[in-house]
């Protein structure tokens, strides 16, 4: 299982830096303007926090098995260690929730998704889930990629998790199309590989990026056929 120090050290390698830049670009396009909103970054999301730290209210939550590091370096701490299936936040707290390196290692992914549904705002809330893509060679290169640790997902599996949690999937695509080989020449051409992968909608990118929103249903009482519902003339309970 991954811990925070291994992930942080990997993000500083040449392969990790390239992967972080690719994810940063995708997240920047998906969450362009979040000024003044509340954002929850669940899992290892340190390489992406700079996108919103100056304009939004950001909370970084680390699963208990991963460990945590304080953030920011100066000022009041805004990072917290949590049980990912029992988040210490009120209902409908966050405008945006971004999940990374969590579902692949959690034994309670259904519980994680329930907590995401509970803490995400109903109308404008946006959920972005980043998972290791089972179809990609990134999920098979243990020596080069933390995406090879844990249980990688197919797009259909993520879609099923989203649907079962009463969330509506808005989009899904794979990113990180540069081959996970570690060659400097390939890393320098990462923008080319990403452009080609996106243009042909390749399903083999290293990360599956799924966007969703909270699903709300209006309840209604259905009267059984052939039966009348009696009127209540006085309260059952005083």
PDB file of C-alpha atoms in Angstrom:
ATOM      1  CA  UNK A   1       0.000   0.000   0.000  1.00  0.00           C
ATOM      2  CA  UNK A   2       1.234   3.491  -0.811  1.00  0.00           C
ATOM      3  CA  UNK A   3       2.158   6.032   1.822  1.00  0.00           C
ATOM      4  CA  UNK A   4       2.445   9.783   1.566  1.00  0.00           C
ATOM      5  CA  UNK A   5       6.257   9.862   1.544  1.00  0.00           C
ATOM      6  CA  UNK A   6       6.555   7.405  -1.362  1.00  0.00           C
ATOM      7  CA  UNK A   7       4.005   9.378  -3.363  1.00  0.00           C
ATOM      8  CA  UNK A   8       5.650  12.703  -2.616  1.00  0.00           C
ATOM      9  CA  UNK A   9       9.101  11.394  -3.557  1.00  0.00           C
ATOM     10  CA  UNK A  10       7.757   9.901  -6.790  1.00  0.00           C
ATOM     11  CA  UNK A  11       6.106  13.182  -7.764  1.00  0.00           C
ATOM     12  CA  UNK A  12       9.563  14.797  -7.741  1.00  0.00           C
ATOM     13  CA  UNK A  13      11.069  12.284 -10.201  1.00  0.00           C
ATOM     14  CA  UNK A  14      11.158  13.001 -13.924  1.00  0.00           C
ATOM     15  CA  UNK A  15       8.325  10.533 -14.599  1.00  0.00           C
ATOM     16  CA  UNK A  16       6.267  11.826 -11.690  1.00  0.00           C
ATOM     17  CA  UNK A  17       6.760  15.463 -12.691  1.00  0.00           C
ATOM     18  CA  UNK A  18       5.575  14.734 -16.212  1.00  0.00           C
ATOM     19  CA  UNK A  19       2.510  12.881 -14.908  1.00  0.00           C
ATOM     20  CA  UNK A  20       1.708  15.756 -12.520  1.00  0.00           C
ATOM     21  CA  UNK A  21       1.917  18.322 -15.323  1.00  0.00           C
ATOM     22  CA  UNK A  22      -0.475  16.286 -17.446  1.00  0.00           C
ATOM     23  CA  UNK A  23      -3.028  15.932 -14.642  1.00  0.00           C
ATOM     24  CA  UNK A  24      -2.633  19.611 -13.753  1.00  0.00           C
ATOM     25  CA  UNK A  25      -3.532  20.621 -17.293  1.00  0.00           C
ATOM     26  CA  UNK A  26      -6.628  18.394 -17.305  1.00  0.00           C
ATOM     27  CA  UNK A  27      -7.825  19.657 -13.914  1.00  0.00           C
ATOM     28  CA  UNK A  28      -7.239  23.268 -14.872  1.00  0.00           C
ATOM     29  CA  UNK A  29      -9.549  22.845 -17.867  1.00  0.00           C
ATOM     30  CA  UNK A  30     -12.191  21.015 -15.820  1.00  0.00           C
ATOM     31  CA  UNK A  31     -12.204  23.473 -12.870  1.00  0.00           C
ATOM     32  CA  UNK A  32     -11.444  26.822 -14.459  1.00  0.00           C
ATOM     33  CA  UNK A  33     -12.936  29.352 -12.034  1.00  0.00           C
ATOM     34  CA  UNK A  34     -13.645  28.350  -8.427  1.00  0.00           C
ATOM     35  CA  UNK A  35     -13.115  31.680  -6.709  1.00  0.00           C
ATOM     36  CA  UNK A  36     -14.414  31.699  -3.116  1.00  0.00           C
ATOM     37  CA  UNK A  37     -15.704  28.113  -3.272  1.00  0.00           C
ATOM     38  CA  UNK A  38     -14.937  25.184  -0.983  1.00  0.00           C
ATOM     39  CA  UNK A  39     -12.781  22.434  -2.455  1.00  0.00           C
ATOM     40  CA  UNK A  40     -11.947  19.063  -0.893  1.00  0.00           C
ATOM     41  CA  UNK A  41      -8.810  17.310  -2.159  1.00  0.00           C
ATOM     42  CA  UNK A  42      -9.082  13.688  -0.992  1.00  0.00           C
ATOM     43  CA  UNK A  43      -5.987  11.498  -1.255  1.00  0.00           C
ATOM     44  CA  UNK A  44      -2.605  12.473  -2.679  1.00  0.00           C
ATOM     45  CA  UNK A  45      -3.344  15.728  -4.477  1.00  0.00           C
ATOM     46  CA  UNK A  46      -0.389  17.901  -3.415  1.00  0.00           C
ATOM     47  CA  UNK A  47       0.857  18.460  -7.009  1.00  0.00           C
ATOM     48  CA  UNK A  48      -2.497  20.078  -7.938  1.00  0.00           C
ATOM     49  CA  UNK A  49      -3.347  22.258  -4.938  1.00  0.00           C
ATOM     50  CA  UNK A  50      -1.635  25.321  -6.404  1.00  0.00           C
ATOM     51  CA  UNK A  51      -4.451  25.566  -8.969  1.00  0.00           C
ATOM     52  CA  UNK A  52      -6.899  26.848  -6.339  1.00  0.00           C
ATOM     53  CA  UNK A  53      -5.024  27.676  -3.120  1.00  0.00           C
ATOM     54  CA  UNK A  54      -5.085  31.444  -3.730  1.00  0.00           C
ATOM     55  CA  UNK A  55      -8.713  31.823  -4.797  1.00  0.00           C
ATOM     56  CA  UNK A  56     -10.676  29.048  -3.050  1.00  0.00           C
ATOM     57  CA  UNK A  57     -11.090  27.547   0.432  1.00  0.00           C
ATOM     58  CA  UNK A  58      -9.122  24.311   0.069  1.00  0.00           C
ATOM     59  CA  UNK A  59      -9.050  21.367   2.490  1.00  0.00           C
ATOM     60  CA  UNK A  60      -6.643  18.486   1.944  1.00  0.00           C
ATOM     61  CA  UNK A  61      -7.828  15.181   3.445  1.00  0.00           C
ATOM     62  CA  UNK A  62      -5.544  12.153   3.620  1.00  0.00           C
ATOM     63  CA  UNK A  63      -6.832   8.611   4.263  1.00  0.00           C
ATOM     64  CA  UNK A  64      -5.529   7.218   7.546  1.00  0.00           C
ATOM     65  CA  UNK A  65      -3.570   4.428   5.835  1.00  0.00           C
ATOM     66  CA  UNK A  66      -1.730   6.944   3.622  1.00  0.00           C
ATOM     67  CA  UNK A  67      -0.449   9.299   6.316  1.00  0.00           C
ATOM     68  CA  UNK A  68      -0.498  13.083   6.106  1.00  0.00           C
ATOM     69  CA  UNK A  69       1.767  16.072   5.783  1.00  0.00           C
ATOM     70  CA  UNK A  70       0.922  19.595   6.984  1.00  0.00           C
ATOM     71  CA  UNK A  71      -0.259  22.127   4.422  1.00  0.00           C
ATOM     72  CA  UNK A  72       0.351  24.965   3.804  1.00  0.00           C
ATOM     73  CA  UNK A  73       3.932  25.403   4.970  1.00  0.00           C
ATOM     74  CA  UNK A  74       3.036  28.633   6.764  1.00  0.00           C
ATOM     75  CA  UNK A  75      -0.198  29.794   8.369  1.00  0.00           C
ATOM     76  CA  UNK A  76      -3.107  27.733   9.657  1.00  0.00           C
ATOM     77  CA  UNK A  77      -3.004  24.037   8.803  1.00  0.00           C
ATOM     78  CA  UNK A  78      -5.603  22.963   6.213  1.00  0.00           C
ATOM     79  CA  UNK A  79      -4.784  19.254   5.954  1.00  0.00           C
ATOM     80  CA  UNK A  80      -6.419  16.509   7.990  1.00  0.00           C
ATOM     81  CA  UNK A  81      -6.090  12.746   8.460  1.00  0.00           C
ATOM     82  CA  UNK A  82      -9.442  10.989   7.928  1.00  0.00           C
ATOM     83  CA  UNK A  83     -11.196   7.673   7.599  1.00  0.00           C
ATOM     84  CA  UNK A  84     -12.196   7.933   3.965  1.00  0.00           C
ATOM     85  CA  UNK A  85     -15.543   6.213   4.579  1.00  0.00           C
ATOM     86  CA  UNK A  86     -16.403   8.549   7.494  1.00  0.00           C
ATOM     87  CA  UNK A  87     -15.428  12.094   6.585  1.00  0.00           C
ATOM     88  CA  UNK A  88     -15.505  14.689   9.411  1.00  0.00           C
ATOM     89  CA  UNK A  89     -17.464  17.275   7.416  1.00  0.00           C
ATOM     90  CA  UNK A  90     -21.060  18.495   7.412  1.00  0.00           C
ATOM     91  CA  UNK A  91     -23.535  17.497   4.705  1.00  0.00           C
ATOM     92  CA  UNK A  92     -23.226  19.424   1.427  1.00  0.00           C
ATOM     93  CA  UNK A  93     -20.055  21.263   2.445  1.00  0.00           C
ATOM     94  CA  UNK A  94     -18.022  21.251  -0.774  1.00  0.00           C
ATOM     95  CA  UNK A  95     -18.492  22.778  -4.207  1.00  0.00           C
ATOM     96  CA  UNK A  96     -15.772  20.538  -5.668  1.00  0.00           C
ATOM     97  CA  UNK A  97     -14.349  17.190  -4.527  1.00  0.00           C
ATOM     98  CA  UNK A  98     -11.286  15.742  -6.238  1.00  0.00           C
ATOM     99  CA  UNK A  99     -10.259  12.160  -5.421  1.00  0.00           C
ATOM    100  CA  UNK A 100      -6.840  10.736  -6.271  1.00  0.00           C
ATOM    101  CA  UNK A 101      -4.996   7.544  -5.184  1.00  0.00           C
ATOM    102  CA  UNK A 102      -7.865   6.544  -2.879  1.00  0.00           C
ATOM    103  CA  UNK A 103     -10.305   4.077  -4.433  1.00  0.00           C
ATOM    104  CA  UNK A 104      -7.523   1.793  -5.687  1.00  0.00           C
ATOM    105  CA  UNK A 105      -6.394   1.152  -2.107  1.00  0.00           C
ATOM    106  CA  UNK A 106      -9.584   1.428  -0.069  1.00  0.00           C
ATOM    107  CA  UNK A 107     -11.399  -1.637   1.261  1.00  0.00           C
ATOM    108  CA  UNK A 108     -14.582   0.436   1.560  1.00  0.00           C
ATOM    109  CA  UNK A 109     -15.014   2.071  -1.843  1.00  0.00           C
ATOM    110  CA  UNK A 110     -18.811   2.018  -1.504  1.00  0.00           C
ATOM    111  CA  UNK A 111     -18.478   3.841   1.810  1.00  0.00           C
ATOM    112  CA  UNK A 112     -16.111   6.358   0.219  1.00  0.00           C
ATOM    113  CA  UNK A 113     -18.625   7.081  -2.522  1.00  0.00           C
ATOM    114  CA  UNK A 114     -21.461   7.490   0.021  1.00  0.00           C
ATOM    115  CA  UNK A 115     -19.423  10.046   1.950  1.00  0.00           C
ATOM    116  CA  UNK A 116     -18.615  11.901  -1.267  1.00  0.00           C
ATOM    117  CA  UNK A 117     -22.331  12.051  -2.087  1.00  0.00           C
ATOM    118  CA  UNK A 118     -23.134  13.292   1.418  1.00  0.00           C
ATOM    119  CA  UNK A 119     -20.552  16.079   1.554  1.00  0.00           C
ATOM    120  CA  UNK A 120     -20.920  17.304  -2.055  1.00  0.00           C
ATOM    121  CA  UNK A 121     -23.315  20.174  -2.723  1.00  0.00           C
ATOM    122  CA  UNK A 122     -26.513  19.281  -4.555  1.00  0.00           C
ATOM    123  CA  UNK A 123     -26.977  21.876  -7.275  1.00  0.00           C
ATOM    124  CA  UNK A 124     -23.555  23.047  -8.418  1.00  0.00           C
ATOM    125  CA  UNK A 125     -21.292  20.434  -6.826  1.00  0.00           C
ATOM    126  CA  UNK A 126     -18.631  18.872  -9.050  1.00  0.00           C
ATOM    127  CA  UNK A 127     -16.850  15.573  -8.433  1.00  0.00           C
ATOM    128  CA  UNK A 128     -13.654  14.543 -10.230  1.00  0.00           C
ATOM    129  CA  UNK A 129     -12.299  11.032  -9.667  1.00  0.00           C
ATOM    130  CA  UNK A 130      -8.798  10.103 -10.815  1.00  0.00           C
ATOM    131  CA  UNK A 131      -8.143   6.353 -10.906  1.00  0.00           C
ATOM    132  CA  UNK A 132      -5.436   4.136 -12.326  1.00  0.00           C
ATOM    133  CA  UNK A 133      -6.558   2.775 -15.695  1.00  0.00           C
ATOM    134  CA  UNK A 134      -6.425  -1.022 -15.888  1.00  0.00           C
ATOM    135  CA  UNK A 135      -6.019  -0.904 -19.691  1.00  0.00           C
ATOM    136  CA  UNK A 136      -2.809   1.118 -19.537  1.00  0.00           C
ATOM    137  CA  UNK A 137       0.806   0.027 -19.154  1.00  0.00           C
ATOM    138  CA  UNK A 138       1.049   2.552 -16.299  1.00  0.00           C
ATOM    139  CA  UNK A 139      -0.835   0.051 -14.121  1.00  0.00           C
ATOM    140  CA  UNK A 140       1.793  -2.640 -14.821  1.00  0.00           C
ATOM    141  CA  UNK A 141       5.091  -0.812 -14.223  1.00  0.00           C
ATOM    142  CA  UNK A 142       5.672  -1.112 -10.491  1.00  0.00           C
ATOM    143  CA  UNK A 143       9.206   0.264 -10.648  1.00  0.00           C
ATOM    144  CA  UNK A 144       8.144   3.497 -12.369  1.00  0.00           C
ATOM    145  CA  UNK A 145       4.578   4.222 -11.352  1.00  0.00           C
ATOM    146  CA  UNK A 146       2.468   4.178  -8.155  1.00  0.00           C
ATOM    147  CA  UNK A 147      -0.490   3.605 -10.491  1.00  0.00           C
ATOM    148  CA  UNK A 148       0.635  -0.036 -10.554  1.00  0.00           C
ATOM    149  CA  UNK A 149      -0.085  -0.320  -6.828  1.00  0.00           C
ATOM    150  CA  UNK A 150      -3.540  -1.310  -5.633  1.00  0.00           C
ATOM    151  CA  UNK A 151      -6.554  -2.169  -7.804  1.00  0.00           C
ATOM    152  CA  UNK A 152      -6.695  -0.310 -11.137  1.00  0.00           C
ATOM    153  CA  UNK A 153     -10.140   0.336 -12.615  1.00  0.00           C
ATOM    154  CA  UNK A 154     -11.717   0.184 -16.022  1.00  0.00           C
ATOM    155  CA  UNK A 155     -13.959   3.033 -17.096  1.00  0.00           C
ATOM    156  CA  UNK A 156     -17.028   0.809 -16.728  1.00  0.00           C
ATOM    157  CA  UNK A 157     -16.126  -0.043 -13.139  1.00  0.00           C
ATOM    158  CA  UNK A 158     -15.798   3.616 -12.197  1.00  0.00           C
ATOM    159  CA  UNK A 159     -19.091   4.393 -13.950  1.00  0.00           C
ATOM    160  CA  UNK A 160     -20.776   1.660 -11.917  1.00  0.00           C
ATOM    161  CA  UNK A 161     -19.411   3.067  -8.652  1.00  0.00           C
ATOM    162  CA  UNK A 162     -20.665   6.515  -9.601  1.00  0.00           C
ATOM    163  CA  UNK A 163     -24.118   5.257 -10.552  1.00  0.00           C
ATOM    164  CA  UNK A 164     -24.506   3.093  -7.450  1.00  0.00           C
ATOM    165  CA  UNK A 165     -23.706   6.135  -5.283  1.00  0.00           C
ATOM    166  CA  UNK A 166     -26.594   8.122  -6.846  1.00  0.00           C
ATOM    167  CA  UNK A 167     -24.219  10.361  -8.775  1.00  0.00           C
ATOM    168  CA  UNK A 168     -24.678  11.368 -12.404  1.00  0.00           C
ATOM    169  CA  UNK A 169     -21.664  10.881 -14.643  1.00  0.00           C
ATOM    170  CA  UNK A 170     -20.973  13.937 -16.797  1.00  0.00           C
ATOM    171  CA  UNK A 171     -17.884  12.808 -18.692  1.00  0.00           C
ATOM    172  CA  UNK A 172     -15.126  10.246 -18.664  1.00  0.00           C
ATOM    173  CA  UNK A 173     -11.826  10.142 -20.509  1.00  0.00           C
ATOM    174  CA  UNK A 174      -8.350   8.745 -20.110  1.00  0.00           C
ATOM    175  CA  UNK A 175      -5.363  11.054 -19.705  1.00  0.00           C
ATOM    176  CA  UNK A 176      -1.611  10.491 -19.378  1.00  0.00           C
ATOM    177  CA  UNK A 177      -0.965   8.873 -22.756  1.00  0.00           C
ATOM    178  CA  UNK A 178       2.838   9.030 -22.662  1.00  0.00           C
ATOM    179  CA  UNK A 179       4.177   5.433 -22.487  1.00  0.00           C
ATOM    180  CA  UNK A 180       5.392   4.539 -19.005  1.00  0.00           C
ATOM    181  CA  UNK A 181       8.935   3.589 -19.985  1.00  0.00           C
ATOM    182  CA  UNK A 182      11.000   6.215 -18.199  1.00  0.00           C
ATOM    183  CA  UNK A 183      12.951   7.348 -21.263  1.00  0.00           C
ATOM    184  CA  UNK A 184      13.806  11.051 -21.194  1.00  0.00           C
ATOM    185  CA  UNK A 185      13.133  11.356 -24.915  1.00  0.00           C
ATOM    186  CA  UNK A 186       9.540  10.147 -24.421  1.00  0.00           C
ATOM    187  CA  UNK A 187       8.998  12.367 -21.391  1.00  0.00           C
ATOM    188  CA  UNK A 188       9.999  15.433 -23.403  1.00  0.00           C
ATOM    189  CA  UNK A 189       7.369  14.537 -26.003  1.00  0.00           C
ATOM    190  CA  UNK A 190       4.569  14.123 -23.461  1.00  0.00           C
ATOM    191  CA  UNK A 191       2.494  17.000 -24.895  1.00  0.00           C
ATOM    192  CA  UNK A 192       2.559  15.298 -28.306  1.00  0.00           C
ATOM    193  CA  UNK A 193       1.435  11.943 -26.900  1.00  0.00           C
ATOM    194  CA  UNK A 194      -1.316  13.634 -24.913  1.00  0.00           C
ATOM    195  CA  UNK A 195      -2.552  15.573 -27.937  1.00  0.00           C
ATOM    196  CA  UNK A 196      -2.714  12.436 -30.066  1.00  0.00           C
ATOM    197  CA  UNK A 197      -4.352  10.394 -27.309  1.00  0.00           C
ATOM    198  CA  UNK A 198      -7.067  12.994 -26.754  1.00  0.00           C
ATOM    199  CA  UNK A 199      -7.716  13.540 -30.467  1.00  0.00           C
ATOM    200  CA  UNK A 200      -8.338   9.830 -31.113  1.00  0.00           C
ATOM    201  CA  UNK A 201     -10.043   9.358 -27.710  1.00  0.00           C
ATOM    202  CA  UNK A 202      -7.681   6.578 -26.770  1.00  0.00           C
ATOM    203  CA  UNK A 203      -8.858   4.458 -23.799  1.00  0.00           C
ATOM    204  CA  UNK A 204      -5.286   3.521 -22.854  1.00  0.00           C
ATOM    205  CA  UNK A 205      -4.147   6.582 -20.886  1.00  0.00           C
ATOM    206  CA  UNK A 206      -2.622   5.910 -17.472  1.00  0.00           C
ATOM    207  CA  UNK A 207      -5.380   7.683 -15.554  1.00  0.00           C
ATOM    208  CA  UNK A 208      -9.148   7.511 -15.935  1.00  0.00           C
ATOM    209  CA  UNK A 209     -10.675  10.918 -15.202  1.00  0.00           C
ATOM    210  CA  UNK A 210     -14.389  10.819 -14.381  1.00  0.00           C
ATOM    211  CA  UNK A 211     -16.541  13.892 -13.740  1.00  0.00           C
ATOM    212  CA  UNK A 212     -19.899  13.610 -11.972  1.00  0.00           C
ATOM    213  CA  UNK A 213     -22.475  15.575 -10.015  1.00  0.00           C
ATOM    214  CA  UNK A 214     -24.851  14.787  -7.193  1.00  0.00           C
ATOM    215  CA  UNK A 215     -28.127  13.169  -8.148  1.00  0.00           C
ATOM    216  CA  UNK A 216     -31.241  14.277  -6.290  1.00  0.00           C
ATOM    217  CA  UNK A 217     -34.615  12.623  -6.613  1.00  0.00           C
ATOM    218  CA  UNK A 218     -37.964  14.133  -5.669  1.00  0.00           C
ATOM    219  CA  UNK A 219     -39.902  11.612  -3.613  1.00  0.00           C
ATOM    220  CA  UNK A 220     -43.614  10.992  -4.080  1.00  0.00           C
ATOM    221  CA  UNK A 221     -46.179   8.806  -2.346  1.00  0.00           C
ATOM    222  CA  UNK A 222     -47.692   6.114  -4.539  1.00  0.00           C
ATOM    223  CA  UNK A 223     -51.214   5.019  -3.577  1.00  0.00           C
ATOM    224  CA  UNK A 224     -51.753   1.241  -3.843  1.00  0.00           C
ATOM    225  CA  UNK A 225     -54.317   0.317  -6.494  1.00  0.00           C
ATOM    226  CA  UNK A 226     -57.807  -0.423  -5.156  1.00  0.00           C
ATOM    227  CA  UNK A 227     -57.109   1.041  -1.730  1.00  0.00           C
ATOM    228  CA  UNK A 228     -58.192   4.311  -0.202  1.00  0.00           C
ATOM    229  CA  UNK A 229     -55.939   6.217   2.135  1.00  0.00           C
ATOM    230  CA  UNK A 230     -58.036   7.346   5.130  1.00  0.00           C
ATOM    231  CA  UNK A 231     -57.872  10.947   6.260  1.00  0.00           C
ATOM    232  CA  UNK A 232     -56.261  11.592   9.620  1.00  0.00           C
ATOM    233  CA  UNK A 233     -58.565  13.829  11.690  1.00  0.00           C
ATOM    234  CA  UNK A 234     -56.222  14.147  14.689  1.00  0.00           C
ATOM    235  CA  UNK A 235     -52.465  13.705  15.171  1.00  0.00           C
ATOM    236  CA  UNK A 236     -51.256  10.207  15.889  1.00  0.00           C
ATOM    237  CA  UNK A 237     -48.756  11.635  18.343  1.00  0.00           C
ATOM    238  CA  UNK A 238     -49.530  14.639  20.515  1.00  0.00           C
TER     239      UNK A 238
END
